[in-house]
Every structure is written in structure tokens, then in C-alpha cells.
Coordinates of C-alpha atoms and ligand atoms in Angstrom, one line a residue:
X129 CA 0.0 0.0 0.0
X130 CA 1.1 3.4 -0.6
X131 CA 0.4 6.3 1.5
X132 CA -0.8 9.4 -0.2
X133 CA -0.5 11.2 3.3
X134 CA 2.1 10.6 5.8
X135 CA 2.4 13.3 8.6
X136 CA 3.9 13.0 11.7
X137 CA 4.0 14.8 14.9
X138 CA 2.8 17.8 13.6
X139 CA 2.9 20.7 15.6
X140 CA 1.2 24.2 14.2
X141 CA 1.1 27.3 16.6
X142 CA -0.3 30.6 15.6
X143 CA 1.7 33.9 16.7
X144 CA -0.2 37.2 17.4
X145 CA 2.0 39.9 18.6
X146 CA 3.6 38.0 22.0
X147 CA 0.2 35.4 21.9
X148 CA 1.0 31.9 20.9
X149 CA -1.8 29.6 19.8
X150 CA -0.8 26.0 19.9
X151 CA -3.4 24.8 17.5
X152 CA -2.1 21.4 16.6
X153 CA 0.1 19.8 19.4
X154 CA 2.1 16.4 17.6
X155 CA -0.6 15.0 15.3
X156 CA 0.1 12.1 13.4
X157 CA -1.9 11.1 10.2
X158 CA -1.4 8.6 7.9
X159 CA -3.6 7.7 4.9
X160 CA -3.6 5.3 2.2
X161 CA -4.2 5.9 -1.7
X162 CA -8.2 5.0 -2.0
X163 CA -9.4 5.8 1.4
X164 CA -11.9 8.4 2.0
X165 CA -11.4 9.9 5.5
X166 CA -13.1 12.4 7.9
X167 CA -11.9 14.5 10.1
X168 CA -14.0 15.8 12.6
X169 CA -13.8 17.9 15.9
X170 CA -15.9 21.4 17.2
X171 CA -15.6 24.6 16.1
X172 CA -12.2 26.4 16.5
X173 CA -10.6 23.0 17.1
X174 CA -8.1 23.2 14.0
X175 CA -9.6 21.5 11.2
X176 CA -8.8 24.0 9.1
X177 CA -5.9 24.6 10.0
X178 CA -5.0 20.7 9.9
X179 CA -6.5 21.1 6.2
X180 CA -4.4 23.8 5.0
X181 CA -0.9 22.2 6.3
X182 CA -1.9 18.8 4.4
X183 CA -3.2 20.9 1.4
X184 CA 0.6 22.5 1.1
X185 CA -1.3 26.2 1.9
X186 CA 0.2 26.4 5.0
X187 CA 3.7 25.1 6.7
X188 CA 3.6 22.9 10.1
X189 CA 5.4 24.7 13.2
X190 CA 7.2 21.5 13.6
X191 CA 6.7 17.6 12.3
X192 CA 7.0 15.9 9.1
X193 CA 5.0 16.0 6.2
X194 CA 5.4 13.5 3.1
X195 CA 2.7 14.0 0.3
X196 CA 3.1 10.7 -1.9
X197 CA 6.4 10.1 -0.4
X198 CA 7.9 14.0 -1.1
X199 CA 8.2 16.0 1.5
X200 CA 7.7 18.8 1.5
X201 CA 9.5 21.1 3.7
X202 CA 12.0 21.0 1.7
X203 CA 10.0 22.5 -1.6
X204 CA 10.5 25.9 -2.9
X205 CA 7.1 27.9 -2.6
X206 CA 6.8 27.6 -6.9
X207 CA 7.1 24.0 -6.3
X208 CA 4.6 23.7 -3.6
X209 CA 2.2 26.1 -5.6
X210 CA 2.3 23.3 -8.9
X211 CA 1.9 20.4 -6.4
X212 CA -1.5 22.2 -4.7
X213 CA -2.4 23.1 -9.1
X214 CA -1.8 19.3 -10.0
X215 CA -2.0 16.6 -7.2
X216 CA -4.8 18.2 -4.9
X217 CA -7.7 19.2 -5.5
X218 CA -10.0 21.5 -2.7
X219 CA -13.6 22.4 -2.0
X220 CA -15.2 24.8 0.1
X221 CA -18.7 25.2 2.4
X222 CA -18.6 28.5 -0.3
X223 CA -18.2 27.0 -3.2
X224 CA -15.4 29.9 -4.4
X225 CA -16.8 29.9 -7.8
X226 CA -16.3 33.0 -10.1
X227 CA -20.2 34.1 -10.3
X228 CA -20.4 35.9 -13.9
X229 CA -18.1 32.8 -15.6
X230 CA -19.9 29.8 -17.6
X231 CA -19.4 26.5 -15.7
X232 CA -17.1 25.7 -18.0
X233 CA -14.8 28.4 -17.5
X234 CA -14.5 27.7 -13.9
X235 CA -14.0 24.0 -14.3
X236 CA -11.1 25.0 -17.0
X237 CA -9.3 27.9 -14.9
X238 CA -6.9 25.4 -12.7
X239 CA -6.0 23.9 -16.2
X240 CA -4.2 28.0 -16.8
X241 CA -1.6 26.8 -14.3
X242 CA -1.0 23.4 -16.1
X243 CA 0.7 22.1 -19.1
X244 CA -2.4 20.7 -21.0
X245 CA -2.7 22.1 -23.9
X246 CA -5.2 24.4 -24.9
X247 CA -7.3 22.0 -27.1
X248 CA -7.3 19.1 -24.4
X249 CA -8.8 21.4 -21.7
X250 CA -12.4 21.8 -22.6
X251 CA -12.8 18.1 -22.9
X252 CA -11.3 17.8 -19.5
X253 CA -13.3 20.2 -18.3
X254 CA -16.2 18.2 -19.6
X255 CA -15.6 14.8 -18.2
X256 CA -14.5 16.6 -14.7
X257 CA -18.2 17.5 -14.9
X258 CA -20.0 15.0 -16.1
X259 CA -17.6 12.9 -12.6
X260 CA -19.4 15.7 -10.8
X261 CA -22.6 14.7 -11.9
X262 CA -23.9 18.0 -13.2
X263 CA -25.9 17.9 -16.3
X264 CA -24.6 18.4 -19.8
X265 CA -27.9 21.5 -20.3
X266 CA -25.7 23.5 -17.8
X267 CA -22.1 24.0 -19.0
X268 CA -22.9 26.9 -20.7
X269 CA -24.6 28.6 -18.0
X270 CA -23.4 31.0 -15.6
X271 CA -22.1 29.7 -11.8
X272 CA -24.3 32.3 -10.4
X273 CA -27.3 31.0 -12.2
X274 CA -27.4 27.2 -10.6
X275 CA -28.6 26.3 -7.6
X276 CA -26.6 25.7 -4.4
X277 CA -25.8 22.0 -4.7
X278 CA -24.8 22.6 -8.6
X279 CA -22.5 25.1 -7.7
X280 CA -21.2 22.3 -5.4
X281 CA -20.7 19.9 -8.2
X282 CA -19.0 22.6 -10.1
X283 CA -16.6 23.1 -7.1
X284 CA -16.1 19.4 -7.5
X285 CA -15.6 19.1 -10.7
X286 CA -12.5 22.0 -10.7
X287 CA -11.2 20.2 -7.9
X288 CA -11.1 16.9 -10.6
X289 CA -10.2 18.7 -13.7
X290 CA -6.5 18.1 -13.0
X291 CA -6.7 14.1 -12.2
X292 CA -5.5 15.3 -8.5
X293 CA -4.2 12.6 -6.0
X294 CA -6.0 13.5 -3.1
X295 CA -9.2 15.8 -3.1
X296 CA -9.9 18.3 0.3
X297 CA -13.5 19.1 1.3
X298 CA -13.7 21.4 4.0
X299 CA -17.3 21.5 5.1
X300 CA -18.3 21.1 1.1
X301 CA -22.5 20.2 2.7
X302 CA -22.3 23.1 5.2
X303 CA -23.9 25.7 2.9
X304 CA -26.8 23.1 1.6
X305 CA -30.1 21.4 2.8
X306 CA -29.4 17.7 4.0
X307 CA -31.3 16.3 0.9
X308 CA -28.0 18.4 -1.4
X309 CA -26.0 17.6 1.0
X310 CA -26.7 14.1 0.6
X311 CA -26.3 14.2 -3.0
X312 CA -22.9 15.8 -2.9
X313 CA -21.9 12.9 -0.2
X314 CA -22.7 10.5 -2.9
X315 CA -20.9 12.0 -5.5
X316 CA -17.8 11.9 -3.3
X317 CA -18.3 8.4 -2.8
X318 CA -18.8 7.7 -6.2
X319 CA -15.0 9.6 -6.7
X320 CA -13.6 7.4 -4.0
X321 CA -14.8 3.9 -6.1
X322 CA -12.9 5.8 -8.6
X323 CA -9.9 5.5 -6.6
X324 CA -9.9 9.1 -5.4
X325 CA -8.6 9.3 -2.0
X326 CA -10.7 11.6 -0.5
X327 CA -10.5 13.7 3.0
X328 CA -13.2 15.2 4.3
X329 CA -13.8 18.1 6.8
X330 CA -16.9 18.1 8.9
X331 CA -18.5 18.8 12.4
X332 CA -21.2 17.1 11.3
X333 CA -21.9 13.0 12.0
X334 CA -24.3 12.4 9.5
X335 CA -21.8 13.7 6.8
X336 CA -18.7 11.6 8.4
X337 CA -20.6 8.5 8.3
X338 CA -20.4 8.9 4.4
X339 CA -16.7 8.2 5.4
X340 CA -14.5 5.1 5.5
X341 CA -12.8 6.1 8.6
X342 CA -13.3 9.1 11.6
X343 CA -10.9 11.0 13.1
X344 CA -11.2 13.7 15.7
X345 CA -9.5 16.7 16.5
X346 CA -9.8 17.4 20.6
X347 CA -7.2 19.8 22.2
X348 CA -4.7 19.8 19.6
X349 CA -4.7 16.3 19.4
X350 CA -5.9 13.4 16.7
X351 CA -7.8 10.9 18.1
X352 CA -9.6 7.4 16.3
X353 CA -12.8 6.8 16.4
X354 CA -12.2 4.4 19.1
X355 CA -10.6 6.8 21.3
X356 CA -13.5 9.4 20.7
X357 CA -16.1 7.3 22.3
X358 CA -13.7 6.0 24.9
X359 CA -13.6 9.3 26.1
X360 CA -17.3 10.7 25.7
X361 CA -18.0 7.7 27.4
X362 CA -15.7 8.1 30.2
X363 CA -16.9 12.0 30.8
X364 CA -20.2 10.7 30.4
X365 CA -19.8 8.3 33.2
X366 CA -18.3 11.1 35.5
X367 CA -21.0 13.8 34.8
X368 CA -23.8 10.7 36.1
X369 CA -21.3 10.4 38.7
X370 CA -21.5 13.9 40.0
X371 CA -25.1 14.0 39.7
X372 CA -26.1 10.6 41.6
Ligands
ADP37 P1 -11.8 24.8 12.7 O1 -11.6 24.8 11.2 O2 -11.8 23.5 13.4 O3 -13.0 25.6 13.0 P2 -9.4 26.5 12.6 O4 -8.3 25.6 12.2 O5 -10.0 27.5 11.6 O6 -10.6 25.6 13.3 O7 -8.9 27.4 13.9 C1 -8.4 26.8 15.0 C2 -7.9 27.8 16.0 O8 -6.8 28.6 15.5 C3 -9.0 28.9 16.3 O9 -8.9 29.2 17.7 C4 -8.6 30.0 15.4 O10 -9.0 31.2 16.0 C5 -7.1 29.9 15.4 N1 -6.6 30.4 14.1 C6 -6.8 30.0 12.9 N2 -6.1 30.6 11.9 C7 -5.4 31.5 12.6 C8 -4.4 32.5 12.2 N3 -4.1 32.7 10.9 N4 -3.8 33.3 13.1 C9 -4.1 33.1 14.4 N5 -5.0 32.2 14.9 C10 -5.6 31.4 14.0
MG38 MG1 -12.8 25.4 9.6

């Protein structure tokens, strides 16, 4: 097995003026090619900011990252910037689409930063798309004409358009009702049959059950699934102990 992902001990503290935000405190992540993962934790816990290290937008305090077995402390910042164009692809709970371009246009703009030549890009474009499960009728619309949950696909579908390795989604339901929402889950999990390794952002446990695999974020630390519930289920047990 190969591991698209291989962080360890990562450390990522935030400076204000003389205020230091530990944020991440030693977390350790490893993930295989294929696997579609969530991450999950409250508000303010460091999703995001776990997101951006392993997306190559951001650099760890301290720790090791390997991104298909690179790492990548030791890239330039143009290096980093064509591995984040080529091998991963992001989505947001905002979609980030440009409002007045067709759908095709969007889809096509990450292909700018690429080597693919001009006449292979619409067709790209195109079967990103159709991956995306947005009908053909639309291409030629404009972003901000579609609904919610076809903006999502479009967001989808630029985060395809460059046969990435790994795909990001931070919160990508957050900004859709659960019946879109659900829709957009499947079409991730169509992507991972497709041998997309996908990791997923959520606070949500409806959306992480779409996932093959938890993991939570809880005081700067990752934890499994396993580990989660051993502790709800211990603080559980001492909250019923305070009360009886
Ligand atoms: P989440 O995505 O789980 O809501 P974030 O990763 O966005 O959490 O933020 C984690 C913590 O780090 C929060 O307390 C936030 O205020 C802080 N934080 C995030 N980005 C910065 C930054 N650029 N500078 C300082 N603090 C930040
Ligand atoms: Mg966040």
C-alpha cells in the first residue's frame, strides 16, 4: 500500500504579537491511496488549519509531512504552488466559484496553471463535470445561475479537472439542505470507487458516516474513532457520577 498522506508529529502554533496559539500539538496522520477519510472535531478545534498544512497552503510549526512520499519542507514555494495546481484538489462550504463565468470556465481555470494544452482542456473540463454529476444542459450557464448543490458539483468538478491525487473538502455540505448535501456525499463516494482518495472536513456526524474512517480533532490532538467514544463515554460516566 502506498500512502498518499504521511504526517507526523505535527505541531502548528499561531503567533499574534507576543500570543501563541498552539493549535495542533504532535498529530500524526497517515492515509492510504483510495481511502476516503473524515476529520471531525468542534468549532475552532483546528480543522482548518490541519486542512491547509496537508493541502501544502500552510507550513507545520514543527513535524514531518510526506505527500506521496515527497516532503515537502523542503519544496521551494513555486514547487509547492504546482503540487497544490496538480495533485490536490480543494472544495469549500462556499463553493469559491467565479459568479459571472460559464461552468465551463470555472472547471477550465486550474487547467491555466498546467501544461495541458489548450485544445485538451475543454474536454477535460467536460468529463470533470459529467464525474461531478452536473448535467450536460448547464455547461454553458453562468455559476451564479445554478442552484446551491450545482455550484457544489461545479466546485467538485475544478477540484477533478487536473486528475489530482487527493481531493480536500472542508465542510463542502455546510452551505446546503441535507437532501444536497446528501447528493454531494454520494458523489464523493462515487470519486472514491474511482480510486480518489478523499479527505473530508466536517463537524457534522451524519456527513462523516459517508466516510470510511473518523478522526477527531480534541485539544490539539488526533484521536480514532475508538478513542473518541472511549472518552465521551468516560466523561459521560463522571458527569452521572456527579449528579447521583
Ligand atoms: P476549525 O476549522 O476547526 O473551526 P481553525 O483551524 O479554523 O478551526 O482554527 C483553530 C484555532 O486557530 C482557532 O482558535 C482560530 O481562531 C485559530 N486560528 C486559525 N487561523 C489563525 C491565524 N491565521 N492566526 C491566528 N489564529 C488562527
Ligand atoms: Mg474550519
Amino acid at each position: 500500500m502506498s500512502a498518499v498522506i504521511d504526517a507526523k508529529g505535527i505541531w502548528r502554533i499561531y503567533e499574534t504579537g507576543s500570543v501563541r496559539t498552539p493549535v495542533l500539538k504532535g498529530v500524526s496522520l497517515c492515509i492510504q491511496r483510495g481511502e476516503f477519510v473524515a476529520v471531525m472535531g468542534p468549532s475552532g478545534s483546528g480543522k482548518s488549519t490541519l486542512m491547509n498544512i496537508l493541502g501544502c497552503l500552510d507550513k507545520p510549526t514543527a513535524g514531518t509531512y510526506l505527500l506521496e512520499g515527497l516532503d515537502v519542507s523542503t519544496l521551494s514555494d513555486d514547487d509547492l504552488a504546482l503540487i497544490r495546481a496538480t495533485r490536490i484538489g480543494f472544495v469549500f462550504q462556499s463553493f469559491n466559484l467565479l459568479p459571472r463565468a460559464t461552468v465551463l470556465r470555472n472547471v477550465m481555470l486550474p487547467l491555466l496553471y498546467t501544461d495541458v494544452p489548450v485544445r485538451e482542456r475543454e474536454p477535460r473540463a467536460w468529463r470533470a463535470l459529467l464525474s461531478a454529476g452536473l448535467d450536460e444542459s448547464l455547461f454553458s450557464h453562468r455559476s451564479n445561475e445554478l442552484s446551491g448543490g450545482q455550484m457544489q458539483r461545479v466546485a467538485i468538478a475544478r477540484a477533478l479537472v487536473n486528475d489530482p491525487a487527493i481531493i480536500f473538502a472542508d465542510e463542502p455540505t455546510g452551505n446546503l439542505d441535507s437532501a444536497t448535501g446528501e447528493m454531494v456525499m454520494k458523489t464523493f463516494r462515487h470519486l472514491q470507487q474511482a480510486g480518489k482518495t478523499i479527505v473530508l472536513i466536517t463537524h457534522d456526524p451524519e456527513v462523516a458516516a459517508w466516510a470510511d474512517r473518523t478522526v477527531h480533532i480534541r485539544d490539539g490532538h488526533l484521536l480514532t474513532d475508538e478513542q473518541e467514544r472511549a472518552l465521551e463515554a468516560a466523561s459521560v460516566a463522571k458527569a452521572e457520577e456527579a449528579i447521583s
